Short mmCIF file of C-alpha atoms in Angstrom, two decimals:
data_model
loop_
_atom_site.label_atom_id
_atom_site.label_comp_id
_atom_site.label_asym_id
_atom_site.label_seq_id
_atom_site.Cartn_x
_atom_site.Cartn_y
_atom_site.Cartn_z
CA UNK A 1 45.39 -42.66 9.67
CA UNK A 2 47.24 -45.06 7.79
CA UNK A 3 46.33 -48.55 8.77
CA UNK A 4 49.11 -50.73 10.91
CA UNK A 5 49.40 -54.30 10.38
CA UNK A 6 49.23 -55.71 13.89
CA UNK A 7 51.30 -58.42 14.74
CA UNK A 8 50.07 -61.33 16.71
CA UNK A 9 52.19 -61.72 19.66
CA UNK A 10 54.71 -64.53 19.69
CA UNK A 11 53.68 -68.25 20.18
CA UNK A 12 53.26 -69.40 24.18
CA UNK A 13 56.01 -71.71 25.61
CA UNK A 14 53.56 -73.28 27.76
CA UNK A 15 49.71 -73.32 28.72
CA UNK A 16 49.20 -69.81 30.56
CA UNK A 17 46.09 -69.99 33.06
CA UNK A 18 43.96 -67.75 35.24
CA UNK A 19 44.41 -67.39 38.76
CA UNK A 20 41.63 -68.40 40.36
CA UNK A 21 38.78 -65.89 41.78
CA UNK A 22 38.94 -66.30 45.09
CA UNK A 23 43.13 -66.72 45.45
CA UNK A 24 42.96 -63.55 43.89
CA UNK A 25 40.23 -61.97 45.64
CA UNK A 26 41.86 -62.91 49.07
CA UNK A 27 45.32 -61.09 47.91
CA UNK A 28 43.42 -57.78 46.66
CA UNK A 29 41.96 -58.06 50.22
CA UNK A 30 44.99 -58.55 52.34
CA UNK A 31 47.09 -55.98 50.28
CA UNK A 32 44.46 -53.10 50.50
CA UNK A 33 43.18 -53.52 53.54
CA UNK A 34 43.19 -50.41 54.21
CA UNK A 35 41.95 -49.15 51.39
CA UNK A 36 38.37 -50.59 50.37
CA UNK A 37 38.08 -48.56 46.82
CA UNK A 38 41.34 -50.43 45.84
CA UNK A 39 39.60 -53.41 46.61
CA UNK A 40 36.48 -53.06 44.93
CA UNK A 41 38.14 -51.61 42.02
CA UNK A 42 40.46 -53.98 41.32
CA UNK A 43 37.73 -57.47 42.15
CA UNK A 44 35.42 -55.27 39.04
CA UNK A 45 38.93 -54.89 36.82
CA UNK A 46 39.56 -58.95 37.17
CA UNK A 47 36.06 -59.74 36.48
CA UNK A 48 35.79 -57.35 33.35
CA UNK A 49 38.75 -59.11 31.87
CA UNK A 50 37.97 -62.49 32.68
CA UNK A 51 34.58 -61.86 30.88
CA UNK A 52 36.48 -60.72 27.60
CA UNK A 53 39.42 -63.25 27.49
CA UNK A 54 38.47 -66.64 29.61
CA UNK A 55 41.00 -68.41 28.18
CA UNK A 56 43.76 -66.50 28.30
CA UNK A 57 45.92 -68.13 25.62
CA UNK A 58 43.02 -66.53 23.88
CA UNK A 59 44.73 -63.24 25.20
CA UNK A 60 48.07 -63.25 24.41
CA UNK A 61 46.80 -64.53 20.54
CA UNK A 62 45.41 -60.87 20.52
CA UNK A 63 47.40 -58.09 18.35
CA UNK A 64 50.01 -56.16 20.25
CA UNK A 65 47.45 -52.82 19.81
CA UNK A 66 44.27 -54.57 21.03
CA UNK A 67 46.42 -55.66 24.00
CA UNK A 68 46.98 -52.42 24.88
CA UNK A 69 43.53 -51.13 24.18
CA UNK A 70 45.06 -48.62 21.39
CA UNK A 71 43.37 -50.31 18.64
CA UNK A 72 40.74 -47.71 18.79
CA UNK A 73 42.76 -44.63 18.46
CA UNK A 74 44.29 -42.72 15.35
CA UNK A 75 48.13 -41.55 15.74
CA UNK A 76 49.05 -38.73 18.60
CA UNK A 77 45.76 -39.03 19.73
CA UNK A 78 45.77 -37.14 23.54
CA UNK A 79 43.99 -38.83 26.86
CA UNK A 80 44.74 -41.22 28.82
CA UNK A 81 44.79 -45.03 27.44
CA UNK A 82 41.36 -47.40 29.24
CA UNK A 83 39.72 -50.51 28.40
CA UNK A 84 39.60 -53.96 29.83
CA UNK A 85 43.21 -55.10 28.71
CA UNK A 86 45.29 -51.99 29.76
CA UNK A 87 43.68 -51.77 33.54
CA UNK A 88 44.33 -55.33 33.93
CA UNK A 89 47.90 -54.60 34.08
CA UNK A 90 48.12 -54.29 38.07
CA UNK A 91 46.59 -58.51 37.66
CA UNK A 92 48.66 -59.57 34.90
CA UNK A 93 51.88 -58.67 37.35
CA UNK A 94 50.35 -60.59 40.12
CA UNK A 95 50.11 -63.47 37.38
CA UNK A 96 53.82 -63.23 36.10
CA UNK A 97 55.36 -62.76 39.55
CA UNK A 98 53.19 -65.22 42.01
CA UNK A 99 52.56 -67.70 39.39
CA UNK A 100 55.51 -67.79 37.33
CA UNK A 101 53.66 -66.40 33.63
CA UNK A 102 55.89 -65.15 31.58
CA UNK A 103 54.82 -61.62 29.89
CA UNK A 104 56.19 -60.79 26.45
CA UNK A 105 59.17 -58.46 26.01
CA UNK A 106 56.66 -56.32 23.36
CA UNK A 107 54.12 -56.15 26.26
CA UNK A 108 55.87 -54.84 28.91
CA UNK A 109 58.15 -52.75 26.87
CA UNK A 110 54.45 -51.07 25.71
CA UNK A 111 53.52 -49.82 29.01
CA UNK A 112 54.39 -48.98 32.36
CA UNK A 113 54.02 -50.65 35.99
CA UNK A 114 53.68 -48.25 38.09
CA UNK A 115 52.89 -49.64 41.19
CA UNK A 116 54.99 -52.94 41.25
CA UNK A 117 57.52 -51.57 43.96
CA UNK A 118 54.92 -49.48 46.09
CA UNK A 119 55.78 -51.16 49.52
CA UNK A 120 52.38 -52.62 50.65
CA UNK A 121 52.15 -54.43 46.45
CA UNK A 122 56.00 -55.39 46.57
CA UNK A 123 55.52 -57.54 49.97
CA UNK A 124 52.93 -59.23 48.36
CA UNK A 125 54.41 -59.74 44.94
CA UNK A 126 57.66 -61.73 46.98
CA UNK A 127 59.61 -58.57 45.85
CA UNK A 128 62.63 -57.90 48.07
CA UNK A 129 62.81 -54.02 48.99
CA UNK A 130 64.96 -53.76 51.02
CA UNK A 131 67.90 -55.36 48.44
CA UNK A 132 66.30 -53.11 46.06
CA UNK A 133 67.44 -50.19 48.65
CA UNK A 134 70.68 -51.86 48.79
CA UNK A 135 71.42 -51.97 45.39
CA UNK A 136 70.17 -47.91 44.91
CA UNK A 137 72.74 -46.78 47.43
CA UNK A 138 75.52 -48.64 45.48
CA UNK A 139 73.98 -46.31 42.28
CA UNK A 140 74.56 -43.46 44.32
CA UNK A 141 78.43 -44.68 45.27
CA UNK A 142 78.67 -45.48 41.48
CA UNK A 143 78.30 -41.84 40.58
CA UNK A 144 74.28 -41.98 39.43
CA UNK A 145 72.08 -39.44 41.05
CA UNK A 146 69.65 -40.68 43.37
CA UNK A 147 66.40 -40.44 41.44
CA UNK A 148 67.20 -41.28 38.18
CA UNK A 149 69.46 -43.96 39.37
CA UNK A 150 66.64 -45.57 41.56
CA UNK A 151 64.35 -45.25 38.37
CA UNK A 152 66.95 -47.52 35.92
CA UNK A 153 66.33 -50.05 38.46
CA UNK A 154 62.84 -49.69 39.14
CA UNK A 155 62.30 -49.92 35.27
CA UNK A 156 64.72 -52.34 34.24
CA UNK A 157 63.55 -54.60 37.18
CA UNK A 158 60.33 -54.28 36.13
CA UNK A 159 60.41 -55.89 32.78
CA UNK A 160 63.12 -58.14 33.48
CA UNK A 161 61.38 -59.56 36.16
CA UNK A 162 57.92 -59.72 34.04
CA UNK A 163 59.63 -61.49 31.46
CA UNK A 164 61.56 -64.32 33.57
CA UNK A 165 58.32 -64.60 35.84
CA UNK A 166 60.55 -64.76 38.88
CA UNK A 167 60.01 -62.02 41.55
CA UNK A 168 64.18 -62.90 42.66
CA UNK A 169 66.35 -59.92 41.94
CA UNK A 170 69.36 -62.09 42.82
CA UNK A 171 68.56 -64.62 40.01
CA UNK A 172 69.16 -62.16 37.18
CA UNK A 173 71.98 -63.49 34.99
CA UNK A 174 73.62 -61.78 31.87
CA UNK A 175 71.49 -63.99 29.68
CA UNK A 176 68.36 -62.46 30.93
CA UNK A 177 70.05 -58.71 30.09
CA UNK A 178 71.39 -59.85 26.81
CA UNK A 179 67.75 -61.64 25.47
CA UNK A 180 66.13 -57.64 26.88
CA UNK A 181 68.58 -56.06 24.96
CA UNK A 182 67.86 -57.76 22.03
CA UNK A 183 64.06 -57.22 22.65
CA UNK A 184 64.40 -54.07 23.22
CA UNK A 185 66.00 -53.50 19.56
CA UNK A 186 63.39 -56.22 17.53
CA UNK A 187 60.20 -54.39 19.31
CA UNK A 188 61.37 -50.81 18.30
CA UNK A 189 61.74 -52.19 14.73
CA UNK A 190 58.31 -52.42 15.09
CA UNK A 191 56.05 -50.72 12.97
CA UNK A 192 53.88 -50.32 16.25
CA UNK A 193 56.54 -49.00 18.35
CA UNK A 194 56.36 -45.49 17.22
CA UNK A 195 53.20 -45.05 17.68
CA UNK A 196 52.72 -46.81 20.91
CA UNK A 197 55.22 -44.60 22.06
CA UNK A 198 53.26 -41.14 20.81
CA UNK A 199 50.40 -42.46 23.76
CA UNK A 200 52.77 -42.54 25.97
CA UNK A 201 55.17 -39.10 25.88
CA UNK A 202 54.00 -35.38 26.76
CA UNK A 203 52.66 -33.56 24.86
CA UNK A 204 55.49 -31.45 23.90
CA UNK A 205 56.98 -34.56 21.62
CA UNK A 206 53.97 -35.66 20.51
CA UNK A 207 54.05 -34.50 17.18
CA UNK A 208 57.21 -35.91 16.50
CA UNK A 209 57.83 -38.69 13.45
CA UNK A 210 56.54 -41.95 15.31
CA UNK A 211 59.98 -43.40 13.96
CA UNK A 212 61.63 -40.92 15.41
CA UNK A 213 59.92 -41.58 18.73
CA UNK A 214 61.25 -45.27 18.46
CA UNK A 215 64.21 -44.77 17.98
CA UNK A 216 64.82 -41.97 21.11
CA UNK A 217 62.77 -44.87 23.34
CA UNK A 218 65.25 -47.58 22.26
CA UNK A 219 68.69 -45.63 23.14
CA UNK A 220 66.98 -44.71 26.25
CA UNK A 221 65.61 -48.47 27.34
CA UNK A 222 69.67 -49.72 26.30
CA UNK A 223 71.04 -47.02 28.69
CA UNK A 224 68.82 -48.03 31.82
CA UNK A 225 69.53 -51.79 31.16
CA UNK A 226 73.37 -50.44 30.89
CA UNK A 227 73.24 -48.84 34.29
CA UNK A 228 71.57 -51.88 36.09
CA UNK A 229 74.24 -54.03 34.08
CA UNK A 230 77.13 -51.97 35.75
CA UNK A 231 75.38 -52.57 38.97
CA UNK A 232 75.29 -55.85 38.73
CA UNK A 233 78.72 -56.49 37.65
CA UNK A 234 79.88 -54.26 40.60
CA UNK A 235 77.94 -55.88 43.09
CA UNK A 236 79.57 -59.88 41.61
CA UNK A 237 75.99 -61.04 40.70
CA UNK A 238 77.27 -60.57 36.90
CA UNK A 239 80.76 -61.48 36.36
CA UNK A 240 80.51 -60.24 32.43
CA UNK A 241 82.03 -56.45 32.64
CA UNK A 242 79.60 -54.20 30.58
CA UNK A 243 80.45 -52.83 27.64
CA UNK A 244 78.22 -49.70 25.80
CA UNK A 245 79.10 -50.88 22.66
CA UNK A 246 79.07 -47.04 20.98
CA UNK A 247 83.24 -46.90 21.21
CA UNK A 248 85.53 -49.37 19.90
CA UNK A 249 87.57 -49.25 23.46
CA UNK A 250 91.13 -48.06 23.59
CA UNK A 251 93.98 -50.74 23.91
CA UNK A 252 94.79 -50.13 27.53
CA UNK A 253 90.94 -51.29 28.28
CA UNK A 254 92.04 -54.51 27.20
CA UNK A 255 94.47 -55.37 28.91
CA UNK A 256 93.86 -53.72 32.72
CA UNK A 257 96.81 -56.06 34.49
CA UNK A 258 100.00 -57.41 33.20
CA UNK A 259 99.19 -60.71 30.74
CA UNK A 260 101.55 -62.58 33.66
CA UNK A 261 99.38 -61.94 36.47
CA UNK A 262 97.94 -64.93 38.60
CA UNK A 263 94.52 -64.83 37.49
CA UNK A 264 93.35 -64.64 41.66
CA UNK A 265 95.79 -61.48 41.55
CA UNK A 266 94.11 -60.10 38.16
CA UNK A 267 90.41 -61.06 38.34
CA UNK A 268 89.71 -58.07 41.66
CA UNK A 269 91.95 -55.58 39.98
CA UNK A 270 90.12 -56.00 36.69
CA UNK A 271 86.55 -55.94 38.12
CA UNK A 272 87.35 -53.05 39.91
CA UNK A 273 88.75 -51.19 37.07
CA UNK A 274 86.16 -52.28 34.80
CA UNK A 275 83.67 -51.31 37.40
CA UNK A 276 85.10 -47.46 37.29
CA UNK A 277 84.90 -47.45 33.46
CA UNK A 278 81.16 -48.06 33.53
CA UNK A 279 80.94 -44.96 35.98
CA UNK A 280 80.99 -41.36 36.18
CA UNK A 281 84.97 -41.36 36.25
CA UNK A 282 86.96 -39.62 33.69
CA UNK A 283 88.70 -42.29 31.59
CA UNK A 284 92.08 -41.27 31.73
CA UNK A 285 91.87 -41.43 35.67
CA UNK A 286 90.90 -45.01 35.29
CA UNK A 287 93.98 -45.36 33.31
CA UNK A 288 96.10 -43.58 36.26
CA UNK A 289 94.41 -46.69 38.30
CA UNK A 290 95.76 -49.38 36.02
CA UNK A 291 98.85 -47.89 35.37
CA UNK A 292 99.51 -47.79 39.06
CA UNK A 293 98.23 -51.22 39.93
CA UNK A 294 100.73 -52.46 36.71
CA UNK A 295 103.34 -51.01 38.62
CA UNK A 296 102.69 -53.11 41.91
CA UNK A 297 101.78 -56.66 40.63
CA UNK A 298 105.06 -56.22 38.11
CA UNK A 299 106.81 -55.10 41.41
CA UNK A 300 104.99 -57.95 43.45
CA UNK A 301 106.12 -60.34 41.11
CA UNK A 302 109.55 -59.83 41.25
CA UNK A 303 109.80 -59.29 45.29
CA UNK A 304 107.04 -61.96 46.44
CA UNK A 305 106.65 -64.49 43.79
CA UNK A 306 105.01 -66.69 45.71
CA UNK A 307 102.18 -64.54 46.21
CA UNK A 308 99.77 -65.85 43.62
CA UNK A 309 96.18 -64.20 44.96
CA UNK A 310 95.25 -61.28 46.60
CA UNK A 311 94.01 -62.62 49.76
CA UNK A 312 97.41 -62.89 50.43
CA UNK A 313 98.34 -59.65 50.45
CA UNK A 314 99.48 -58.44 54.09
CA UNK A 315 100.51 -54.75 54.93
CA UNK A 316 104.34 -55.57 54.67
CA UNK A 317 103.54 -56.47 51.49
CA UNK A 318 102.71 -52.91 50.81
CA UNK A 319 105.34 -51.30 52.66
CA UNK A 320 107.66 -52.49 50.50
CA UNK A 321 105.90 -51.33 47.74
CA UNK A 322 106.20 -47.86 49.23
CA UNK A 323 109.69 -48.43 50.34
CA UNK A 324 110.65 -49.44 46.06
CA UNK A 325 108.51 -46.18 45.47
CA UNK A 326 111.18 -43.96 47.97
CA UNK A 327 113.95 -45.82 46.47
CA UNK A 328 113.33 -45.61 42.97
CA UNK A 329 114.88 -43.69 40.16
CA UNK A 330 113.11 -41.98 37.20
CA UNK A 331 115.01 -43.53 34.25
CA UNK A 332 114.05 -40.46 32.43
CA UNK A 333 115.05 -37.95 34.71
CA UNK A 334 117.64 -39.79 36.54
CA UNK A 335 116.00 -38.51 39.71
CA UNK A 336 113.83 -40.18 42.28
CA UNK A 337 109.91 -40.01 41.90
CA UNK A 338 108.24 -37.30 43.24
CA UNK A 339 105.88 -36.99 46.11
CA UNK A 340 103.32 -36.62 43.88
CA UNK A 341 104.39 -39.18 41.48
CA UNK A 342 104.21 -41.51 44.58
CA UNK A 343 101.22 -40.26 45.76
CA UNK A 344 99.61 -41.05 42.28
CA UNK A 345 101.33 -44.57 42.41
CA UNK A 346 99.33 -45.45 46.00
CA UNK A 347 96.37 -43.49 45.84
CA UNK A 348 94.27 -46.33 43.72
CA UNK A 349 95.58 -49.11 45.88
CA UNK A 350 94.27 -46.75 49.33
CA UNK A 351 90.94 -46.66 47.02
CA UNK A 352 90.91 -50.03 45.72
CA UNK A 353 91.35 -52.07 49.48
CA UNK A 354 88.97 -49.24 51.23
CA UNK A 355 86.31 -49.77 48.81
CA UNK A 356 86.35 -53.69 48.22
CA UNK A 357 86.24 -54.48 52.03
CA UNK A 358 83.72 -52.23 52.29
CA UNK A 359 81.80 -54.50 49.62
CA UNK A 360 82.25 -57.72 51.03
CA UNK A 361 84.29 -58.83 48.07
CA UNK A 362 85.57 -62.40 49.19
CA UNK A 363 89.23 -62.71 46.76
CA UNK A 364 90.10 -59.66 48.28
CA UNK A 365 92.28 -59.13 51.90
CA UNK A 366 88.76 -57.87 52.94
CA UNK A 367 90.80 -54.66 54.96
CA UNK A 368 92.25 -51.85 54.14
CA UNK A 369 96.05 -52.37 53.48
CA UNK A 370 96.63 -47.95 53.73
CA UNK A 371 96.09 -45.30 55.15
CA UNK A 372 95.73 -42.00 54.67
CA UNK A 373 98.71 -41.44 56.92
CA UNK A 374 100.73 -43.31 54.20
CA UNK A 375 100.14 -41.08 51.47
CA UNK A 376 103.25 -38.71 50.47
CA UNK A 377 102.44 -35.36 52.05
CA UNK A 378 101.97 -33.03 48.44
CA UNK A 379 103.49 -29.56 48.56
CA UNK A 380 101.05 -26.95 48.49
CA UNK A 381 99.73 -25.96 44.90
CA UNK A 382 99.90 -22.32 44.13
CA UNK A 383 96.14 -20.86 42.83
CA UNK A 384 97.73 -17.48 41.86
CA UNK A 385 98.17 -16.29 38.44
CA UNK A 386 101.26 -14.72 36.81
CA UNK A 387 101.82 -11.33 37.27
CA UNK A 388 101.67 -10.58 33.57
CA UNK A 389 101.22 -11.76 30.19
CA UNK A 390 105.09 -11.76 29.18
CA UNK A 391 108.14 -13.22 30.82
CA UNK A 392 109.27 -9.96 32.03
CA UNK A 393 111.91 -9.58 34.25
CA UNK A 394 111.44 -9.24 38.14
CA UNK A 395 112.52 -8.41 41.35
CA UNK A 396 112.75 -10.06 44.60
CA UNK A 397 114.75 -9.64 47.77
CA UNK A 398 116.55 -12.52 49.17
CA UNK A 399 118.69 -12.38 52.44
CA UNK A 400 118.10 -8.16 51.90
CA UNK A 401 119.69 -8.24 48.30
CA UNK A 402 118.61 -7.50 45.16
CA UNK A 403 118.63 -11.04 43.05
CA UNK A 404 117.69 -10.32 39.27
CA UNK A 405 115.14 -13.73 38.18
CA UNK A 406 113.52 -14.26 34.47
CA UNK A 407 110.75 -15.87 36.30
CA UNK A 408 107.17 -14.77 35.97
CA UNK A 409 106.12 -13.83 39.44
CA UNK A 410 102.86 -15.44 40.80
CA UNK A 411 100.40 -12.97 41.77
CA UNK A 412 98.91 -15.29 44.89
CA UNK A 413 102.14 -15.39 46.73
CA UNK A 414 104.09 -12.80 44.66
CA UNK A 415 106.68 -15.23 44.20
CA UNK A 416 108.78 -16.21 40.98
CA UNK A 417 107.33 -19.80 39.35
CA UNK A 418 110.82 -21.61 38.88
CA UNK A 419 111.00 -23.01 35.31
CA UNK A 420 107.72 -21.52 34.04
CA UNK A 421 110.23 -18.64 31.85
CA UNK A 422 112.15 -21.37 30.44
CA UNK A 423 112.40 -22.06 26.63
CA UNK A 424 111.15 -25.62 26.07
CA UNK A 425 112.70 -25.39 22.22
#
């Protein structure tokens, strides 16, 4: 095997200590209680490391591969990784999150935690499950499935929380996802990386290119840190929208309300929006969304001017809207809108006030403002096909005559499709 030059890992920004033996011991005790191997196992783990590193600056001086007890093995090499450094993983957490020592991005990007959020550890570790649980079932609302959505939280967490040394969910910060991000791109740069990462993945990638490896691990750490960035900017704790940075984004994405807006009128409308671009929503039904909610702060403006924030909406604010929406003529067509042109006009404002008072959104009216009741009914859609590939002539009876019509019949209701024959040239 070719020979990798192992990097020392980066300099301390402050004196890193044990814990001591019997704080320790008496946590091990109290969290496995119940379980006496898990005890014993993990008082022999602490004492083997303690016996190689003492000092424990003398630790993190140690070469990223030693750290991770893979300084032994040649590339690909199968079986699972052992040694005093890599079992004392379960003690270095209990270091980082009870006594605020901050682990190195290359570290914990190097290996997994298993066990952090296993309910007896977490309650011990000052991790909060149940806001953990919280945020999951706003993944699921947000359009990720439950499992892997649960998992870009449990991992991002993880080594977010590693790194800051602070078990507090709620003090995460777009700093603290910006610095991982960039950690996340310097460590796979590594010459390491790749073959860190060939101990880690089944065996039916082992044999790929180590670089290769790298490469797959870094687009996948920048999508899970993604997803718990669009959580966090849903849920307010992150103000900065997310961006995936693989797209220049359209012009419309820009500008999501009119430049005029009261910035307490914009600022909800814009989270929200941006919120729905970071999910499973087609973009162009986003873009219905702002288009509609253009229409009614442009139409707010003019009727209420003196509404300036959107706590200040009431419901006849909104039946007026719908009233202008009755009233109003295509300038197109020269017609009035539709039902469903109206019903495409309200149905992100019914959305928009259902979902933020669900959320607890405070510059919102914190109620919904519609109903369905208030949507336009929609006349039924025919499913049929037409009878036909050509715009043959047919026959129907009306009032018991014959009436000649160059309309392609439908073949679910075996009626003629007015305007589908037309010429359009």
């Amino acid at each position: 095997m070719t020979a990798l030059v192992l990097a020392p890992a980066p300099e301390p920004d402050h004196l890193r200590c044990h814990a001591p033996r019997e704080e320790y011991f008496a946590w091990v005790r109290a969290t496995f209680a119940d379980a006496p191997a898990s005890i014993k196992s993990r008082r022999y783990l602490y004492n083997r490391f303690l016996k190689h590193w003492p000092d424990l600056e003398d630790w993190f001086a140690e070469p990223l591969l030693v750290r991770l007890d893979l300084h032994g093995r040649v590339a690909h090499e199968p079986g699972k990784r052992i040694g005093p450094s890599h079992d004392a993983g379960p003690y270095l957490a209990y270091l980082s999150l009870v006594h605020g020592l901050r682990l190195d991005a290359d570290y914990v990007l190097s290996r997994n935690f298993d066990s952090l959020f296993v309910p007896k550890v977490a309650a011990g570790l000052g991790l909060d499950l149940d806001l953990l649980d919280s945020f999951s079932a706003r993944m699921l609302q947000l359009g990720y499935a439950p499992v892997s959505g649960r998992s870009v939280l449990t991992w991002t967490f993880t080594r977010l929380l590693l790194m800051r040394g602070d078990p507090d969910l709620r003090a995460i910060r777009l700093d603290d996802l910006t610095a991982l991000a960039e950690e996340i791109k310097r460590y796979c740069a590594r010459p390491e990386a790749g073959f860190v990462r060939a101990s880690h993945v089944s065996n039916a990638r082992r044999r790929m290119p180590m670089d290769q490896l790298a490469e797959i691990y870094q687009k996948a750490c920048l999508t899970r840190l993604h997803g718990v960035h669009v959580l966090l900017f849903n849920i307010g704790q992150v103000p900065e929208p997310p961006f995936n940075g693989l797209k220049t984004a359209e012009l419309w994405r820009t500008e999501l309300t009119p430049p005029e807006t009261p910035p307490a009128l914009a600022a909800p409308v814009t989270r929200w929006l941006s919120g729905r671009l970071q999910t499973s929503d087609r973009a162009e039904s986003v873009r219905h969304s702002r288009d509609a909610f253009r229409s009614f702060l442009r139409w707010l403006a003019r009727a209420h001017p003196e509404v300036d924030a959107m706590t200040q909406l009431e419901r006849r604010h909104v039946e007026g809207f719908m009233a202008h929406l009755h009233e109003h003529v295509n300038a197109r067509t020269g017609r009035p809108l539709t039902a469903r042109s109206r019903y495409t006009y309200l149905s992100p404002l019914l959305q928009f006030f259902r979902e933020t008072s669900q959320w607890g959104w405070s510059d919102v009216p914190g109620r919904p403002l519609l109903s369905r009741s208030d949507m336009p009914k929609l006349p039924p859609r025919c499913r049929g096909s037409f009878a036909g590939p050509s715009w043959t002539a047919s026959w129907t009876r009306s009032n018991n005559s014959k009436t000649r019509t160059n309309e392609p019949l439908c073949s679910c209701c075996a009626g003629a499709v007015p305007g589908a024959g037309r010429s359009h040239g």
